[in-house]
CSV table of C-alpha atoms in Angstrom, one decimal:
chain,number,residue,atom,x,y,z
A,1,MET,CA,20.9,3.5,31.2
A,2,HIS,CA,23.3,0.7,30.2
A,3,VAL,CA,22.8,-0.7,26.7
A,4,GLY,CA,24.3,-3.8,25.3
A,5,ILE,CA,24.5,-4.5,21.6
A,6,LEU,CA,24.7,-8.2,20.6
A,7,GLY,CA,26.8,-8.4,17.4
A,8,GLY,CA,27.9,-4.8,18.1
A,9,THR,CA,31.1,-5.1,16.1
A,10,GLY,CA,29.4,-4.8,12.7
A,11,PRO,CA,28.9,-1.4,11.0
A,12,ALA,CA,25.4,-0.8,12.2
A,13,GLY,CA,26.0,-2.0,15.8
A,14,ARG,CA,29.2,-0.1,16.3
A,15,GLY,CA,27.7,3.0,14.7
A,16,LEU,CA,24.7,3.0,16.9
A,17,GLY,CA,26.8,2.2,19.9
A,18,CYS,CA,29.1,5.2,19.1
A,19,ARG,CA,26.1,7.6,18.9
A,20,MET,CA,24.5,6.3,22.1
A,21,ALA,CA,27.9,6.6,23.9
A,22,ALA,CA,28.2,10.2,22.6
A,23,ALA,CA,24.8,10.9,24.2
A,24,GLY,CA,26.2,9.7,27.6
A,25,ILE,CA,24.7,6.2,27.5
A,26,GLU,CA,26.9,3.4,28.9
A,27,VAL,CA,27.4,1.0,26.0
A,28,THR,CA,28.8,-2.6,25.9
A,29,LEU,CA,29.6,-3.9,22.4
A,30,GLY,CA,29.1,-7.6,22.3
A,31,SER,CA,30.6,-10.2,20.0
A,32,ARG,CA,31.2,-13.9,19.8
A,33,SER,CA,34.9,-12.9,20.4
A,34,LYS,CA,35.5,-10.7,23.4
A,35,ASP,CA,38.9,-9.7,22.0
A,36,ARG,CA,37.3,-8.4,18.8
A,37,ALA,CA,34.7,-6.4,20.7
A,38,GLU,CA,37.3,-4.9,22.9
A,39,GLY,CA,39.4,-4.0,19.9
A,40,ILE,CA,36.4,-2.2,18.2
A,41,ALA,CA,35.6,-0.3,21.4
A,42,ALA,CA,39.3,0.8,21.5
A,43,GLU,CA,39.1,1.9,17.9
A,44,LEU,CA,36.0,4.1,18.7
A,45,LEU,CA,37.8,5.6,21.7
A,46,ASP,CA,40.9,6.3,19.6
A,47,ALA,CA,38.8,7.9,16.9
A,48,TRP,CA,37.1,10.3,19.2
A,49,PRO,CA,39.7,11.0,22.0
A,50,GLY,CA,38.1,14.2,23.3
A,51,ARG,CA,34.6,12.8,23.9
A,52,ASN,CA,35.2,10.3,26.7
A,53,LEU,CA,32.8,7.8,25.2
A,54,PRO,CA,31.5,5.4,27.9
A,55,VAL,CA,31.9,2.3,25.6
A,56,LYS,CA,33.5,-1.0,26.2
A,57,GLY,CA,33.7,-4.4,24.5
A,58,SER,CA,32.7,-7.8,25.8
A,59,ASP,CA,31.3,-11.1,24.6
A,60,ASN,CA,27.6,-11.4,23.8
A,61,GLU,CA,27.0,-12.8,27.3
A,62,GLY,CA,28.5,-9.7,28.8
A,63,ALA,CA,26.5,-7.4,26.6
A,64,ALA,CA,23.3,-9.3,27.6
A,65,GLU,CA,23.8,-8.2,31.2
A,66,ALA,CA,22.9,-4.6,30.2
A,67,ASP,CA,19.5,-3.0,31.2
A,68,VAL,CA,18.4,-2.8,27.5
A,69,VAL,CA,19.8,-5.1,24.8
A,70,ILE,CA,19.9,-4.4,21.0
A,71,VAL,CA,20.3,-7.2,18.5
A,72,GLY,CA,22.7,-5.9,16.0
A,73,THR,CA,23.7,-9.1,14.2
A,74,PRO,CA,22.8,-9.8,10.6
A,75,TRP,CA,19.2,-11.0,10.3
A,76,ASP,CA,20.0,-14.6,9.6
A,77,GLY,CA,22.1,-14.9,12.7
A,78,ALA,CA,19.8,-13.2,15.2
A,79,VAL,CA,17.9,-16.2,16.6
A,80,ARG,CA,21.1,-18.2,16.8
A,81,THR,CA,22.7,-15.4,18.8
A,82,VAL,CA,19.9,-14.9,21.3
A,83,GLN,CA,18.8,-18.4,22.0
A,84,PRO,CA,21.7,-19.2,24.4
A,85,LEU,CA,20.8,-15.9,26.2
A,86,ARG,CA,17.1,-16.5,26.8
A,87,ASP,CA,17.4,-16.6,30.6
A,88,GLN,CA,19.6,-13.4,30.7
A,89,LEU,CA,17.2,-11.6,28.4
A,90,ALA,CA,14.0,-12.6,30.3
A,91,ASP,CA,11.8,-9.5,31.1
A,92,LYS,CA,14.3,-7.2,29.5
A,93,VAL,CA,13.6,-4.8,26.6
A,94,VAL,CA,15.2,-6.3,23.5
A,95,ILE,CA,15.4,-4.1,20.4
A,96,SER,CA,15.5,-5.7,16.9
A,97,MET,CA,17.2,-3.5,14.3
A,98,ALA,CA,17.9,-6.0,11.5
A,99,SER,CA,16.0,-6.3,8.2
A,100,ALA,CA,15.7,-9.6,6.3
A,101,LEU,CA,17.3,-8.6,3.0
A,102,VAL,CA,19.0,-10.6,0.2
A,103,ARG,CA,20.8,-9.6,-3.0
A,104,VAL,CA,19.1,-10.8,-6.2
A,105,GLY,CA,21.3,-9.8,-9.2
A,106,GLN,CA,22.0,-6.1,-8.8
A,107,GLN,CA,19.1,-5.5,-6.4
A,108,ILE,CA,18.5,-5.8,-2.7
A,109,GLN,CA,15.1,-7.4,-1.9
A,110,ALA,CA,13.2,-8.0,1.3
A,111,VAL,CA,12.6,-11.6,2.4
A,112,THR,CA,9.3,-12.5,3.9
A,113,LEU,CA,10.0,-14.7,6.9
A,114,GLY,CA,7.7,-17.4,8.3
A,115,ARG,CA,6.7,-15.2,11.2
A,116,GLY,CA,6.7,-12.1,9.1
A,117,SER,CA,9.7,-10.1,10.3
A,118,VAL,CA,13.0,-10.4,12.2
A,119,ALA,CA,11.4,-8.7,15.2
A,120,THR,CA,8.4,-11.1,15.4
A,121,THR,CA,10.8,-14.0,14.9
A,122,LEU,CA,12.9,-12.8,17.9
A,123,GLN,CA,9.7,-12.5,20.0
A,124,ALA,CA,9.0,-16.1,19.3
A,125,ALA,CA,12.5,-17.1,20.2
A,126,LEU,CA,12.4,-14.9,23.4
A,127,PRO,CA,8.9,-15.3,24.7
A,128,ALA,CA,9.8,-13.9,28.1
A,129,SER,CA,11.4,-10.7,26.7
A,130,ARG,CA,9.9,-7.4,25.8
A,131,ILE,CA,10.6,-7.0,22.0
A,132,ALA,CA,10.6,-3.7,20.1
A,133,ALA,CA,11.8,-2.9,16.6
A,134,ALA,CA,13.7,0.3,15.7
A,135,PHE,CA,16.8,1.8,14.0
A,136,HIS,CA,16.3,0.2,10.6
A,137,HIS,CA,16.8,3.1,8.2
A,138,LEU,CA,19.9,4.9,9.6
A,139,PRO,CA,23.1,4.8,7.4
A,140,ALA,CA,25.9,3.0,9.4
A,141,GLU,CA,28.5,5.3,7.9
A,142,ASP,CA,26.9,8.4,9.3
A,143,LEU,CA,26.2,6.9,12.7
A,144,CYS,CA,29.9,6.3,13.1
A,145,ASP,CA,30.8,9.8,12.1
A,146,LEU,CA,30.1,12.0,15.2
A,147,ASP,CA,30.9,15.1,13.2
A,148,GLN,CA,28.0,14.2,10.8
A,149,GLY,CA,24.7,15.7,12.0
A,150,LEU,CA,21.6,13.5,11.9
A,151,PHE,CA,18.1,14.6,10.9
A,152,ALA,CA,16.0,11.4,10.9
A,153,ASP,CA,12.8,9.8,12.1
A,154,VAL,CA,13.1,6.4,13.7
A,155,LEU,CA,10.0,4.2,13.4
A,156,VAL,CA,9.3,2.2,16.6
A,157,CYS,CA,6.9,-0.6,17.0
A,158,ALA,CA,6.2,-3.0,19.8
A,159,ASP,CA,3.3,-4.9,21.5
A,160,ASP,CA,4.8,-4.3,25.0
A,161,ALA,CA,4.2,-0.8,26.4
A,162,LYS,CA,7.4,-0.8,28.4
A,163,ALA,CA,9.4,-1.9,25.3
A,164,LYS,CA,8.0,0.9,23.2
A,165,GLU,CA,8.4,3.6,25.9
A,166,THR,CA,12.0,2.6,26.6
A,167,THR,CA,12.9,2.4,23.0
A,168,MET,CA,11.4,5.7,22.1
A,169,ALA,CA,13.2,7.4,25.0
A,170,LEU,CA,16.5,5.8,23.8
A,171,VAL,CA,15.9,7.2,20.3
A,172,GLU,CA,15.1,10.6,21.6
A,173,SER,CA,18.3,10.7,23.7
A,174,ILE,CA,20.4,10.8,20.4
A,175,GLU,CA,20.7,14.2,19.0
A,176,GLY,CA,19.0,14.6,15.6
A,177,LEU,CA,16.7,11.5,15.9
A,178,ARG,CA,13.0,11.7,16.4
A,179,PRO,CA,11.1,8.6,17.6
A,180,LEU,CA,7.7,7.9,15.9
A,181,ASP,CA,5.2,5.4,17.3
A,182,ALA,CA,4.5,3.1,14.4
A,183,GLY,CA,2.1,0.8,16.2
A,184,ARG,CA,2.2,-2.9,17.1
A,185,LEU,CA,5.1,-5.3,16.4
A,186,SER,CA,3.3,-6.7,13.3
A,187,GLN,CA,4.2,-3.4,11.6
A,188,ALA,CA,7.9,-4.5,11.7
A,189,GLN,CA,7.4,-6.5,8.5
A,190,ALA,CA,6.6,-3.4,6.5
A,191,ILE,CA,9.3,-1.3,8.3
A,192,GLU,CA,12.0,-3.8,7.7
A,193,ALA,CA,11.0,-4.3,4.0
A,194,PHE,CA,11.2,-0.5,3.4
A,195,THR,CA,15.0,-0.8,4.2
A,196,ALA,CA,15.4,-2.3,0.7
A,197,VAL,CA,13.7,0.8,-0.8
A,198,CYS,CA,16.1,3.0,1.1
A,199,ILE,CA,19.1,1.1,-0.1
A,200,ALA,CA,17.9,1.2,-3.7
A,201,VAL,CA,17.5,5.0,-3.5
A,202,ASN,CA,20.9,5.4,-2.0
A,203,ILE,CA,22.5,3.3,-4.8
A,204,ARG,CA,20.7,5.2,-7.6
A,205,TYR,CA,21.5,8.6,-6.2
A,206,LYS,CA,24.9,7.7,-4.7
A,207,ALA,CA,23.6,9.1,-1.4
A,208,ARG,CA,23.0,8.2,2.2
A,209,THR,CA,19.3,9.0,2.8
A,210,TYR,CA,17.3,9.4,6.0
A,211,VAL,CA,13.6,8.8,6.6
A,212,ARG,CA,11.8,12.0,7.7
A,213,LEU,CA,8.0,12.2,7.8
A,214,GLY,CA,6.4,15.6,7.2
A,215,GLY,CA,3.2,16.9,8.8
A,216,ILE,CA,3.9,15.6,12.4
């Protein structure tokens, strides 16, 4: 599988790309600047020289040519990033990993968007694409550290069966991650909002927490 990450030069995008590449998945990190994406890809290769990571950098148009595309931009730039790529992304699985959050004083709070969530907003912007939501609650720092083991559940929701199946298989390919079917895409609103809770807990306990559901 070839996975492209739009906005893949940010902490979450590059961290997820690093983990997928370590799992043997071909990854293209996308950016508005091809030079910046190539530089970040080179940094990952230099950081893990013995792993032969199949990762490269390109502009967002190049990343959108992949089989599966992840939107790794900040939430407020997601629609602006994908709109010029609508034709390229038609009929492809597109995974939304952003959460709509803002800082209010000392707190991080969830924002309720007009369409409910970032994922459902992307579905409206890309009506011909197969949208799924996943990867919201993983600490970017730990994703980038391949010596750091992961032990986390990833909640996946989608209306499209192929989108859900493909996304869950992608999650399962990464060591230490367990995909859980969280239902339809409307669930993305609650999943995204819970990211604010995770951040609050991390700040209070000076930790990097993971979501793990017992009893399954």
